[in-house]
Short mmCIF file of C-alpha atoms and ligand atoms in Angstrom, two decimals:
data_model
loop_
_atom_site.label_atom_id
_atom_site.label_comp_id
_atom_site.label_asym_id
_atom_site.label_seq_id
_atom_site.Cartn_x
_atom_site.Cartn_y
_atom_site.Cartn_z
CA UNK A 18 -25.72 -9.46 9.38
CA UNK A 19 -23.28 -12.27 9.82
CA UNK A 20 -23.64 -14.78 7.02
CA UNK A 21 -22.40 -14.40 3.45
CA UNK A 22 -22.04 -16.21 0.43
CA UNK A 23 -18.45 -14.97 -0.13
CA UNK A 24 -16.60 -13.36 2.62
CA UNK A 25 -13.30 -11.45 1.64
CA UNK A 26 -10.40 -10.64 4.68
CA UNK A 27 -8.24 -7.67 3.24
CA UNK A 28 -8.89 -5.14 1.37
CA UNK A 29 -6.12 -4.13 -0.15
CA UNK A 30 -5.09 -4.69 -4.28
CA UNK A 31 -5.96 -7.75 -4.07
CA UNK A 32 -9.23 -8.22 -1.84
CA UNK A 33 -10.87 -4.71 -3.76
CA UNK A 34 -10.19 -6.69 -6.83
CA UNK A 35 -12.41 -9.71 -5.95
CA UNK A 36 -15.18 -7.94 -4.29
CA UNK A 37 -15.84 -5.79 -7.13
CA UNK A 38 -16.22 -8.96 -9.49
CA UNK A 39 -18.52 -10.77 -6.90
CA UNK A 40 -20.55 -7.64 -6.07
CA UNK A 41 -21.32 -7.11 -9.82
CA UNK A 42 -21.60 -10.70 -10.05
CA UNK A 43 -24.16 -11.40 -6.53
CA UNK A 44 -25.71 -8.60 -5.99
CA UNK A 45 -25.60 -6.32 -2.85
CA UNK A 46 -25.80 -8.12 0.75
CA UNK A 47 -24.12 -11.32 -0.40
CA UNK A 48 -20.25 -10.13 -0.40
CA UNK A 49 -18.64 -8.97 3.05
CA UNK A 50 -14.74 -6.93 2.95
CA UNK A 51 -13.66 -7.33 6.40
CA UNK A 52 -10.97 -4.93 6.18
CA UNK A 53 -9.62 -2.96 9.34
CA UNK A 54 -7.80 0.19 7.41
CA UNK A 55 -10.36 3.47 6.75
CA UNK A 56 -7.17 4.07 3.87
CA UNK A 57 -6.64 1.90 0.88
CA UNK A 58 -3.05 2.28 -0.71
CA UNK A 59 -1.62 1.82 -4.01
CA UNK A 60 1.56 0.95 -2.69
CA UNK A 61 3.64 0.74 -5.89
CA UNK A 62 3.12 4.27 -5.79
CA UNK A 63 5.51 4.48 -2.87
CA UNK A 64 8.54 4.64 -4.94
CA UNK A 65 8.23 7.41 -7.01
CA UNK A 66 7.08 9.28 -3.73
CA UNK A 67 10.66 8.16 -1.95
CA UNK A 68 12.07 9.45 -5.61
CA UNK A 69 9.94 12.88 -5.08
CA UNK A 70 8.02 12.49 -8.09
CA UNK A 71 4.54 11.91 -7.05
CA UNK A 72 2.69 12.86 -3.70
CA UNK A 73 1.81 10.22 -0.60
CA UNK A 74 -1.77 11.79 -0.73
CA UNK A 75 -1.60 10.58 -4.56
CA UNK A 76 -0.93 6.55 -3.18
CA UNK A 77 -4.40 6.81 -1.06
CA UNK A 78 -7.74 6.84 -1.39
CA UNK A 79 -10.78 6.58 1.39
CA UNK A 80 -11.49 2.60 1.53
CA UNK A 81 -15.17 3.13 1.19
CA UNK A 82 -14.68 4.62 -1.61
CA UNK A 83 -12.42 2.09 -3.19
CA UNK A 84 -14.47 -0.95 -1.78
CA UNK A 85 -17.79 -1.72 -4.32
CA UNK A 86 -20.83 0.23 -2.99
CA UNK A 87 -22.62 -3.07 -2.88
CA UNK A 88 -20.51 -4.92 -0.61
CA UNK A 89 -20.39 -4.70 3.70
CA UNK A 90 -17.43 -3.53 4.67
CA UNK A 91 -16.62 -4.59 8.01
CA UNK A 92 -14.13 -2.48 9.31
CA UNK A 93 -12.37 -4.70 11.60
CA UNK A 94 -9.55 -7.52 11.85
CA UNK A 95 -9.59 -10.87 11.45
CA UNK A 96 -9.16 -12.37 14.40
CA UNK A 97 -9.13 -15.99 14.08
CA UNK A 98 -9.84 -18.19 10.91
CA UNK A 99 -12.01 -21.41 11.77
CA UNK A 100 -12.36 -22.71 8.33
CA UNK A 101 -13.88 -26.02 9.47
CA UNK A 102 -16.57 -24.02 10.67
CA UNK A 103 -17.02 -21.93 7.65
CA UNK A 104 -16.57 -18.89 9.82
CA UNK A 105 -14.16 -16.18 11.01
CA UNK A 106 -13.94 -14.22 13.79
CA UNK A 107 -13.06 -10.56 14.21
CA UNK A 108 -11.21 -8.15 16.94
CA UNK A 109 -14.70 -6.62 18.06
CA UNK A 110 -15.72 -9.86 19.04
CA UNK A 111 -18.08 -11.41 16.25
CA UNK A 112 -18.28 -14.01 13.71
CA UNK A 113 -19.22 -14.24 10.33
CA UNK A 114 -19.98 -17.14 8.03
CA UNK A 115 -19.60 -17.79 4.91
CA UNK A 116 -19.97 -20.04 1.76
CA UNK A 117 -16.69 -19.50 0.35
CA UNK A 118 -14.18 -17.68 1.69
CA UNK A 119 -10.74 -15.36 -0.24
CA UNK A 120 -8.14 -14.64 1.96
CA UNK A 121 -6.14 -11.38 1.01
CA UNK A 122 -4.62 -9.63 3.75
CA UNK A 123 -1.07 -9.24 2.23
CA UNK A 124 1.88 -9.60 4.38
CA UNK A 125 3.41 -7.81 6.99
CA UNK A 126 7.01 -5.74 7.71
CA UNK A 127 8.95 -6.80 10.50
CA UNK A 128 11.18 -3.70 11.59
CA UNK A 129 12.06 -5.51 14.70
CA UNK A 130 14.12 -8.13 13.12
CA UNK A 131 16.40 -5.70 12.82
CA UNK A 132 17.87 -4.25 15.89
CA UNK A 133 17.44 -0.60 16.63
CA UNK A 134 15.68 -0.31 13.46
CA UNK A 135 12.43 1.05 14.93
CA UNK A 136 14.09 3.60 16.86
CA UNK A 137 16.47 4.97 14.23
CA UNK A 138 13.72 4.79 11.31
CA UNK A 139 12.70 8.03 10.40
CA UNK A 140 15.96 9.97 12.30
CA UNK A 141 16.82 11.95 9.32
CA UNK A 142 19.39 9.39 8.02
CA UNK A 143 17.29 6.18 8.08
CA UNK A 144 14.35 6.13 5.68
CA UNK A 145 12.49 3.39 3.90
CA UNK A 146 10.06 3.66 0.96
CA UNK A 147 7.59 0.29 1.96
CA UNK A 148 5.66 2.29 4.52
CA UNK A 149 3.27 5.70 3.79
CA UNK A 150 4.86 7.25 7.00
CA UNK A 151 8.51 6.73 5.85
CA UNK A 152 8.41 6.62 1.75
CA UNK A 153 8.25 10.68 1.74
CA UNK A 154 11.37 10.97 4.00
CA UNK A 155 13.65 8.99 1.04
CA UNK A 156 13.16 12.06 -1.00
CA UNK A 157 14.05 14.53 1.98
CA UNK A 158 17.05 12.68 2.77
CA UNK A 159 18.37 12.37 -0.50
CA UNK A 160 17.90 16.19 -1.31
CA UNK A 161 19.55 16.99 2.10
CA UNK A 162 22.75 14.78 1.55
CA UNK A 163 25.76 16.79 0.72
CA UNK A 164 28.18 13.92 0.43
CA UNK A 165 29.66 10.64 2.51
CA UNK A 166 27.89 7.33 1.85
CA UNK A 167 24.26 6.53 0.43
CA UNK A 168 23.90 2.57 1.66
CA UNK A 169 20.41 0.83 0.25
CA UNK A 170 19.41 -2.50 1.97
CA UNK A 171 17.58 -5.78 0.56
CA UNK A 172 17.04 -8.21 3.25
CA UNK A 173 17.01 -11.86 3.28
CA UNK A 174 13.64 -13.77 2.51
CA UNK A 175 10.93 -13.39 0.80
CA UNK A 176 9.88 -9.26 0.20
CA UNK A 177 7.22 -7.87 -1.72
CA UNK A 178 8.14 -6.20 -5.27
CA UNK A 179 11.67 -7.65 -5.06
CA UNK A 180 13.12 -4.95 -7.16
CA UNK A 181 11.70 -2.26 -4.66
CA UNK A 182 14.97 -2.19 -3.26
CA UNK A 183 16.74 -1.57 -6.81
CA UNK A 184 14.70 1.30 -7.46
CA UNK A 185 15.01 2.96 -4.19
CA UNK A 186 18.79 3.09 -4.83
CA UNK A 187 18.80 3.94 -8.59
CA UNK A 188 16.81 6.88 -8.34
CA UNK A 189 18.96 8.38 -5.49
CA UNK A 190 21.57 7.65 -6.77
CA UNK A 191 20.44 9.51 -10.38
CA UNK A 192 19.37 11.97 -7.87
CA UNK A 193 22.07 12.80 -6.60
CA UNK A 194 23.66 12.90 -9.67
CA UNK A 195 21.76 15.53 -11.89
CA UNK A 196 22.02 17.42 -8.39
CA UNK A 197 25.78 17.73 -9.07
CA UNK A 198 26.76 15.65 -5.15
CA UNK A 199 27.31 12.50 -7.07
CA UNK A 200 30.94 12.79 -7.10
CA UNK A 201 30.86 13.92 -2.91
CA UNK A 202 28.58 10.25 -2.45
CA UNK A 203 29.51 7.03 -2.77
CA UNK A 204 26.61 4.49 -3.12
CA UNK A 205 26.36 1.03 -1.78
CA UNK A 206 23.80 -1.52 -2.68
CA UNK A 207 23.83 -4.41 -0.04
CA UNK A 208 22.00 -7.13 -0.71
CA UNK A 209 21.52 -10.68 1.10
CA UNK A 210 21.09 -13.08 -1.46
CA UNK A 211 23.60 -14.27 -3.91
CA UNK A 212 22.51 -12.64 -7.06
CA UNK A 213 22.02 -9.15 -8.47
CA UNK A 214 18.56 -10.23 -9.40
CA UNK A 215 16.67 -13.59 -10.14
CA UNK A 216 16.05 -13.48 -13.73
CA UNK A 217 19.04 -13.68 -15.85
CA UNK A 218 17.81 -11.62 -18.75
CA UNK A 219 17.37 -8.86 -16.62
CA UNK A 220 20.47 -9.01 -14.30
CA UNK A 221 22.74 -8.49 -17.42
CA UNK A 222 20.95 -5.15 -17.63
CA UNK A 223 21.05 -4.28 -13.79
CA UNK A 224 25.02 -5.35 -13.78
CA UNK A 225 25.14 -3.04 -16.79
CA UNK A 226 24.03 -0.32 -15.16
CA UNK A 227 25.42 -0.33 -11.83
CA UNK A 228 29.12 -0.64 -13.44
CA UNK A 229 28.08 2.11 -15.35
CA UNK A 230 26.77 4.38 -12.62
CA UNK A 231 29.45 3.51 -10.43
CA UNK A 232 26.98 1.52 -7.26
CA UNK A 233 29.49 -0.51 -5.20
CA UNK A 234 27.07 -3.92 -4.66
CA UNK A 235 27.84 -6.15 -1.74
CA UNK A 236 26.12 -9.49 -2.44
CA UNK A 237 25.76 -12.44 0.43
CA UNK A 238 25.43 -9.22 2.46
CA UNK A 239 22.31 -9.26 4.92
CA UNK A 240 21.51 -5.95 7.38
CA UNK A 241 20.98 -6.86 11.27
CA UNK A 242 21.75 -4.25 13.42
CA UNK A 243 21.31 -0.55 13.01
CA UNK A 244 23.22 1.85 15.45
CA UNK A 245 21.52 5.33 14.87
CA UNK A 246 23.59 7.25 16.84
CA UNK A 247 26.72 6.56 15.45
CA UNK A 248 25.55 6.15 11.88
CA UNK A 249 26.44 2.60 11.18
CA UNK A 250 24.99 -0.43 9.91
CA UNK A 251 25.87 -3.68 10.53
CA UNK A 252 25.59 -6.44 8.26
CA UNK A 253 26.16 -10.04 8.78
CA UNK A 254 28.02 -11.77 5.80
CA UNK A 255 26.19 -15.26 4.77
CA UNK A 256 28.13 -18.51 2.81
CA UNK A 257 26.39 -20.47 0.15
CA UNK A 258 24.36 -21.88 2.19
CA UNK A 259 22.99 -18.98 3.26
CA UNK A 260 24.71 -18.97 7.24
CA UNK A 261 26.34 -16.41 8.82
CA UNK A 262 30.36 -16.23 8.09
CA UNK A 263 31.19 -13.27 9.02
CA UNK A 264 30.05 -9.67 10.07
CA UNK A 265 30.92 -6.38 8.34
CA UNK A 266 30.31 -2.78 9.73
CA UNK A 267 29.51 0.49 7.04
CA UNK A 268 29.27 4.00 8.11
CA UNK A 269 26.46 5.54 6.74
CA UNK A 270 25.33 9.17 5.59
CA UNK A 271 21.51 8.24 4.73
CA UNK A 272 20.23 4.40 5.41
CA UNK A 273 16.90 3.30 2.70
CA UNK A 274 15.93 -0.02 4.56
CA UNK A 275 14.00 -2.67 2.61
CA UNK A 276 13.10 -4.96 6.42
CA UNK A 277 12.46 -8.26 5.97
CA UNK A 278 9.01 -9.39 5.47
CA UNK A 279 6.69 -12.10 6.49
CA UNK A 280 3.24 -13.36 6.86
CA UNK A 281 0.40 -11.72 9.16
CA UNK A 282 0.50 -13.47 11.98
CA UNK A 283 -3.02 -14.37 11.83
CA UNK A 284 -2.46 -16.31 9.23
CA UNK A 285 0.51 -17.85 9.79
CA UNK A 286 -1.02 -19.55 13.16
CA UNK A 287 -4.07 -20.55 11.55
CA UNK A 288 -5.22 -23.53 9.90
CA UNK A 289 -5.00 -22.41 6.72
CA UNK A 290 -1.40 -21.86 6.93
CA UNK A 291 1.07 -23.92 5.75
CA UNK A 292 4.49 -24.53 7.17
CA UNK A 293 5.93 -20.98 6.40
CA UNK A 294 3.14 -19.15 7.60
CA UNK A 295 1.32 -18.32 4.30
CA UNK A 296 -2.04 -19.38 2.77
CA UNK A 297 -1.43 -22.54 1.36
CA UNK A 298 -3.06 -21.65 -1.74
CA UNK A 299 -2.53 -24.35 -5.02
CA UNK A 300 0.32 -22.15 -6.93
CA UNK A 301 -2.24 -23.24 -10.16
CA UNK A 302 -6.13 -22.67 -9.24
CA UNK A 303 -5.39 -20.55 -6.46
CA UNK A 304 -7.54 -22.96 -4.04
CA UNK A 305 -6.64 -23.91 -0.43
CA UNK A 306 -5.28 -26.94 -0.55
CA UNK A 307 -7.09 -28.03 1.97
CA UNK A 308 -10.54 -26.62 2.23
CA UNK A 309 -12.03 -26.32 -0.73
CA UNK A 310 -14.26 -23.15 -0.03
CA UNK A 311 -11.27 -21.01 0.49
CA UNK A 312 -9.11 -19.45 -1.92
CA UNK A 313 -6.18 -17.15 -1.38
CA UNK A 314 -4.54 -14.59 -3.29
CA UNK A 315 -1.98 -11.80 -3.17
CA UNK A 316 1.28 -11.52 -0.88
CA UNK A 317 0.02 -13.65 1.22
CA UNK A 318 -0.53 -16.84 -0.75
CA UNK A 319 1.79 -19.73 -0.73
CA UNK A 320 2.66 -19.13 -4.47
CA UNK A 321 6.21 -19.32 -5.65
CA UNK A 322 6.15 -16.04 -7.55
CA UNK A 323 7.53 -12.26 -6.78
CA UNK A 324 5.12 -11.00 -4.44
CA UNK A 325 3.37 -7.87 -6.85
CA UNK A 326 -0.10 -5.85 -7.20
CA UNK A 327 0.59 -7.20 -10.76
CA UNK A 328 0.96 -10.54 -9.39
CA UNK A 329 -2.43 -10.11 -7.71
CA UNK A 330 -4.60 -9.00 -11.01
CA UNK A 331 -3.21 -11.99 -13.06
CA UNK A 332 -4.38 -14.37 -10.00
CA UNK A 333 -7.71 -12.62 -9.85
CA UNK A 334 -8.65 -14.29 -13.31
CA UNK A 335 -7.66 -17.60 -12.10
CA UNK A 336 -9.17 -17.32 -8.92
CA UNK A 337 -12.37 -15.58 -10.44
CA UNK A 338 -12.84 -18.45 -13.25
CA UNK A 339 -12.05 -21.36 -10.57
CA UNK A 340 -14.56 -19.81 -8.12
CA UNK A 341 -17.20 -18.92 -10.04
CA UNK A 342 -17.20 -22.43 -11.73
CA UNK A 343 -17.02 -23.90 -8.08
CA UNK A 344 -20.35 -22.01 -7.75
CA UNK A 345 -21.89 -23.04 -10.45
CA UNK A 346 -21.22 -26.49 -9.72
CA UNK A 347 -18.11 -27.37 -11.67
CA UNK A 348 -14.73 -28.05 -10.65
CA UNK A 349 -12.00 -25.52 -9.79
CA UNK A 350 -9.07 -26.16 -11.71
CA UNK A 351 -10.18 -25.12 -15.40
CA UNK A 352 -8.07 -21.80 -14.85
CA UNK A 353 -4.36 -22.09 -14.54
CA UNK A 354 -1.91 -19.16 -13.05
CA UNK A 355 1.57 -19.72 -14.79
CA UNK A 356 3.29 -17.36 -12.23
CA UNK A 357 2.85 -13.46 -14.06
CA UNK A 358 4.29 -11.05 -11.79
CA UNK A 359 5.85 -7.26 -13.04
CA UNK A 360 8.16 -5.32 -11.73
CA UNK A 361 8.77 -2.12 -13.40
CA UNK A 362 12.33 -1.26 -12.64
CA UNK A 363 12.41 2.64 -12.23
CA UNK A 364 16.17 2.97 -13.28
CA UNK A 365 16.24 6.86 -13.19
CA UNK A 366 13.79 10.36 -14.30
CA UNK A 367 12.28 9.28 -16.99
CA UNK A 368 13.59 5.59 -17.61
CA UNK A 369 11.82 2.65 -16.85
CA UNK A 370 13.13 -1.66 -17.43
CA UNK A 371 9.71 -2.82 -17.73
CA UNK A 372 9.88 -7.05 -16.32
CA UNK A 373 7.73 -9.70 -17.10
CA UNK A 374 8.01 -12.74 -15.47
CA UNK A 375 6.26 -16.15 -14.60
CA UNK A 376 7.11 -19.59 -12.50
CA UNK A 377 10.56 -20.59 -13.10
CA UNK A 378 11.66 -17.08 -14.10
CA UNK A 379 10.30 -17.82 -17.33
CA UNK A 380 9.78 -14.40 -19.84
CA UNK A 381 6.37 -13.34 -20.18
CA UNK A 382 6.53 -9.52 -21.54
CA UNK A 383 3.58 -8.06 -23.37
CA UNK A 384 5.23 -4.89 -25.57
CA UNK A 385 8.83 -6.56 -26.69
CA UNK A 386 6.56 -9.28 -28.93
CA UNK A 387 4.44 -6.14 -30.36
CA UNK A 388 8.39 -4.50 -31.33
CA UNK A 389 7.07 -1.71 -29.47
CA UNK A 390 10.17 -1.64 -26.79
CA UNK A 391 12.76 -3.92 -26.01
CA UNK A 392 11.88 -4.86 -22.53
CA UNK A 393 15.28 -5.54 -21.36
CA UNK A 394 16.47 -2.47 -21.90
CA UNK A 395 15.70 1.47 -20.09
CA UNK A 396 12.92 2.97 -21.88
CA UNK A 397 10.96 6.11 -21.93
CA UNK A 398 7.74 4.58 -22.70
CA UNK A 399 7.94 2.22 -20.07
CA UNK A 400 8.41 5.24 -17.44
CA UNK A 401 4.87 6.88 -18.62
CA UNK A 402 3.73 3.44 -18.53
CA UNK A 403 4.69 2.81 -14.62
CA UNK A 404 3.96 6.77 -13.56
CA UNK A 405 0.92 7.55 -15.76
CA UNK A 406 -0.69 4.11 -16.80
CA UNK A 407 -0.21 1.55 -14.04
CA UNK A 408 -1.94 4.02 -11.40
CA UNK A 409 -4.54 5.27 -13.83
CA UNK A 410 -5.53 1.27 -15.02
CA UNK A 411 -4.94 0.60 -10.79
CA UNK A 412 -7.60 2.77 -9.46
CA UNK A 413 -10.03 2.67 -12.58
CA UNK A 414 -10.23 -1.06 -13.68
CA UNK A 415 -8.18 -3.17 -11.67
CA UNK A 416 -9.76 -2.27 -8.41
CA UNK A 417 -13.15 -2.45 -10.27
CA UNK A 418 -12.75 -5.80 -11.01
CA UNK A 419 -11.62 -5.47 -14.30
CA UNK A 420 -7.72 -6.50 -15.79
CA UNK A 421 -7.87 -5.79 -19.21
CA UNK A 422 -4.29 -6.31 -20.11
CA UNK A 423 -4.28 -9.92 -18.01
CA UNK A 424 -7.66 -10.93 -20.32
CA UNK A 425 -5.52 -10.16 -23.18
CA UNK A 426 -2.47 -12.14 -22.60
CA UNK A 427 -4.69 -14.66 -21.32
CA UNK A 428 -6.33 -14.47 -25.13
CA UNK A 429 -3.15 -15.03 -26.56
CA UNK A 430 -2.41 -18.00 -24.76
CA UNK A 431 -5.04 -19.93 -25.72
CA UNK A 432 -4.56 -18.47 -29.64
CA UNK A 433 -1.05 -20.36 -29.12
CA UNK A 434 -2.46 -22.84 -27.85
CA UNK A 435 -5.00 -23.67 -30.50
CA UNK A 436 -2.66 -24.60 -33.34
CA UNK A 437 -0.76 -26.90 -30.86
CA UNK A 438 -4.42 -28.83 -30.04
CA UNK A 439 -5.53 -29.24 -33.56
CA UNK A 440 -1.92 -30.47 -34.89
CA UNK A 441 -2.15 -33.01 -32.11
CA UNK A 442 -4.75 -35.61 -33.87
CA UNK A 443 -2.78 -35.25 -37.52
CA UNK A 444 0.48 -36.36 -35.95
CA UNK A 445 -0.99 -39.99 -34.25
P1 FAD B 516 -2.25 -5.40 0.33
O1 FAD B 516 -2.53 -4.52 -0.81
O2 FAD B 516 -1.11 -5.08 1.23
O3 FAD B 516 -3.60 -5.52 1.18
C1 FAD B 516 -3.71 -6.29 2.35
C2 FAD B 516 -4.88 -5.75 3.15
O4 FAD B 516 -5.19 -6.63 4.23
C3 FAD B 516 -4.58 -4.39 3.77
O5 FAD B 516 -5.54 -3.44 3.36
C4 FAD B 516 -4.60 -4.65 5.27
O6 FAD B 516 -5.09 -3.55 6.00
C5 FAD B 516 -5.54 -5.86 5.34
N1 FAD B 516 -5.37 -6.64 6.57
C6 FAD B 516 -4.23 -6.82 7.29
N2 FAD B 516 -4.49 -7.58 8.36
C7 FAD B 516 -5.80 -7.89 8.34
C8 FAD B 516 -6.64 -8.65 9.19
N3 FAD B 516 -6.19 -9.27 10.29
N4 FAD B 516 -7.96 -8.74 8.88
C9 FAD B 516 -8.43 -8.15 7.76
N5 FAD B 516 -7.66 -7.43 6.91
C10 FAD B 516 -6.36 -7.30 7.20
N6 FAD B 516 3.63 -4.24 -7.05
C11 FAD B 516 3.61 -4.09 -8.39
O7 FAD B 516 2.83 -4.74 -9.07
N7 FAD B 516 4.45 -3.21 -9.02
C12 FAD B 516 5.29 -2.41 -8.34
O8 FAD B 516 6.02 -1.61 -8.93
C13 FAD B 516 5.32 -2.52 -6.92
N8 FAD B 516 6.12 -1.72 -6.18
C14 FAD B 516 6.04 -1.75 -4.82
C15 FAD B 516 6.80 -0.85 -4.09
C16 FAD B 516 6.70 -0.82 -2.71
C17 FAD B 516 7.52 0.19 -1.95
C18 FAD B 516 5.83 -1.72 -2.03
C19 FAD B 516 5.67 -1.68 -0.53
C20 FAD B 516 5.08 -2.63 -2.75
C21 FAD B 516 5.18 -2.67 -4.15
N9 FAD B 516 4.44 -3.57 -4.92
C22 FAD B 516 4.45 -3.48 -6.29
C23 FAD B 516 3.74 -4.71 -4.27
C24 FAD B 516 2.23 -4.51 -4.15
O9 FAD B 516 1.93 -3.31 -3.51
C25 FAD B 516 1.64 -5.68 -3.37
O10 FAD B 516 2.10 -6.89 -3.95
C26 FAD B 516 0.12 -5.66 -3.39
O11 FAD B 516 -0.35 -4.54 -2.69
C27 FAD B 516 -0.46 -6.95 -2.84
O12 FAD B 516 -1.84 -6.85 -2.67
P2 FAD B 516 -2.56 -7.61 -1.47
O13 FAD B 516 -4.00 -7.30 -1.60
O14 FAD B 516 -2.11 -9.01 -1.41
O15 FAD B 516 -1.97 -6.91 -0.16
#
């Protein structure tokens, strides 16, 4: 078959997401995945596999079995998008058409843009937790370093799960410490941008803690070379305005790489691209700005938010409201995405920052109103919450086509809301 009423490309966190809605929604036949990978991953799992604390096998499941039952998987690439013709095209030489399309192939690493990266990844030394082949060698490095220097990398541009990078390093380095080779290895955390982290409220706690723990962090500090052999990294320093001033050189015992990231290049050569290479998706409705048909969500929509599975199930609302009203006739705007993203900061065993964020860095946490936890702070409940909850809600609802939690907060916006609206007419 080659025509559908909604065609999905990806499916990954976010593209499962939305075919499970429009399955349960259309019917069987009427929904196509194409979706080249016969393994789906929960990637936020990766982490606490680098930190030894869950399994790789426990990050992946069989796509078919993830994917709805109802919907055609095609397991293939997109090749080309041709969105004036309602069609795509695939690797294996066909088309398919479709009535409205979702774009939600994620985004891609680029090892390369690093030199000798590729060829030193995966030596022993150099490890990186954003790929299922490398994640499991973090935790084998760290439990086979003795002592010298522990460096953690955060490139420059835009990454998915920004504090990825963080955890990496926080959990080695409280690794290394209940291990009793803390005091035999210093630990470096070199990032490129300016900051310690984007959201004020939570950098006081992450400056907090690395004083306190005793992580040297090199700011303005952006990794471009790696020389295996000899063990060193080097790292161009960048001024304010982000350019190269200078160059510095570390020795290193064990390397965790975050590379820098980018869009597929599918999309980014496309005509639904816009001039960085992503989907230019409206950062509101979650509609192409340009073809109206198409919607894109995920890492690799144009949407000026941190880049997060969590991210992707408070889009799938929008984008599921917006859609189906487009459907039905209506407009696509009555939904509105204010930016949610999460990033649970893993700080060390059994601690956990939970963040909450939307557009503009503004706070959006769910348990801190409740008094439950104080969400700037470590917290135990927060760990059971990231390593228990998050995969169990993952696999079970959100990949089901169900986000609970996001329908909730969504609730409580409009409650706010309400009082606001009927004040309004009183006050002319
Ligand atoms: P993906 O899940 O990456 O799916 C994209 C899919 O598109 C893939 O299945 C891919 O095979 C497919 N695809 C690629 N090319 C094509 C093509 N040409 N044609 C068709 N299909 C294609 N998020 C959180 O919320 N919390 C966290 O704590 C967290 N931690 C993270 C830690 C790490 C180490 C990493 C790597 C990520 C983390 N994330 C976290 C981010 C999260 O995993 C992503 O934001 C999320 O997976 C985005 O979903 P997506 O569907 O957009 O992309």
């Amino acid at each position: 078959k080659g025509s559908y009423k909604v065609v999905i490309v990806g499916g990954g966190s976010a593209g499962a997401t939305v075919a499970s809605h429009y399955v349960r929604k259309l019917g069987p036949g009427q929904v196509a995945v194409i979706e080249p990978s016969h393994q789906h991953y929960y990637q936020p799992l990766w982490t606490l596999v680098g930190g030894g604390f869950k399994g790789i096998d426990e990050s992946r499941r069989p796509m078919s079995d993830v994917l709805p039952a109802g919907a055609d998987w095609i397991p293939a690439s997109v090749s080309e998008f041709l969105p004036s013709d309602n069609r795509v095209s695939t690797s294996d030489g066909r088309t398919y058409e479709y009535d409205y399309l979702v774009v939600a192939t994620g985004m891609q690493a680029k090892w390369g843009r690093v030199k000798g990266l590729p060829e030193a990844l995966g030596d022993g030394a150099v490890v990186s937790n954003m790929s299922p082949r490398t994640a499991p060698m973090t935790y084998t490095a760290v439990r086979a370093l003795r002592s010298g220097h522990a460096l953690f990398t955060m490139p420059k541009g835009v990454v998915k799960c920004p504090g990825a990078a963080h955890k990496a390093c926080y959990i080695s380095e409280d690794h290394l410490r209940r291990a009793g080779r803390r005091p035999d290895v210093a630990v470096t955390l070199a990032l490129a941008g300016d900051k310690i982290f984007g959201v004020p409220r939570y950098a006081a706690t992450i400056s907090a803690l690395v004083a306190d723990r005793g992580i040297d962090v090199r700011l303005n500090t952006n990794l471009v070379e790696v020389r295996g052999p000899q063990k060193e990294a080097v790292f161009e320093v960048l001024g304010q305005a982000g350019q190269a001033v200078g160059e510095r050189v570390m020795k290193y015992d064990m390397l965790h790489v975050t590379p820098p990231q980018g869009p597929l290049d599918v999309v980014a050569r496309s005509q639904l691209a816009n001039e960085g290479g992503w989907v230019a998706t409206d950062p509101e409705t979650m509609q192409h700005t340009r073809y109206p048909n198409v919607f894109g969500i995920g890492d690799c929509a144009a949407v000026p938010t941190s880049k997060t599975a969590a991210a992707a199930a408070a889009q799938f609302l929008v984008l599921r409201d917006n859609l189906d009203s487009l459907m039905a006739g209506g407009g696509a705007d009555g939904a509105r995405y204010d930016g949610y993203s999460s990033c649970p900061l893993v700080t060390k065993r059994g601690a956990c920052m939970m963040m909450e964020f939307g557009y503009g860095g503004k706070i959006m946490e769910t348990f801190t109103p409740l008094g439950v936890v104080d969400q700037s702070k470590e917290d135990y409940l927060m760990w059971l919450v990231k390593t228990e909850a998050l995969p169990w809600a993952y696999w079970n609802l959100m990949t089901k086509g169900y986000v609970p939690w996001g329908e909730y907060k969504n609730a409580l916006k409009r409650l706010e809301a309400k009082p606001a609206a009927a004040a309004a007419p009183a006050a002319q």
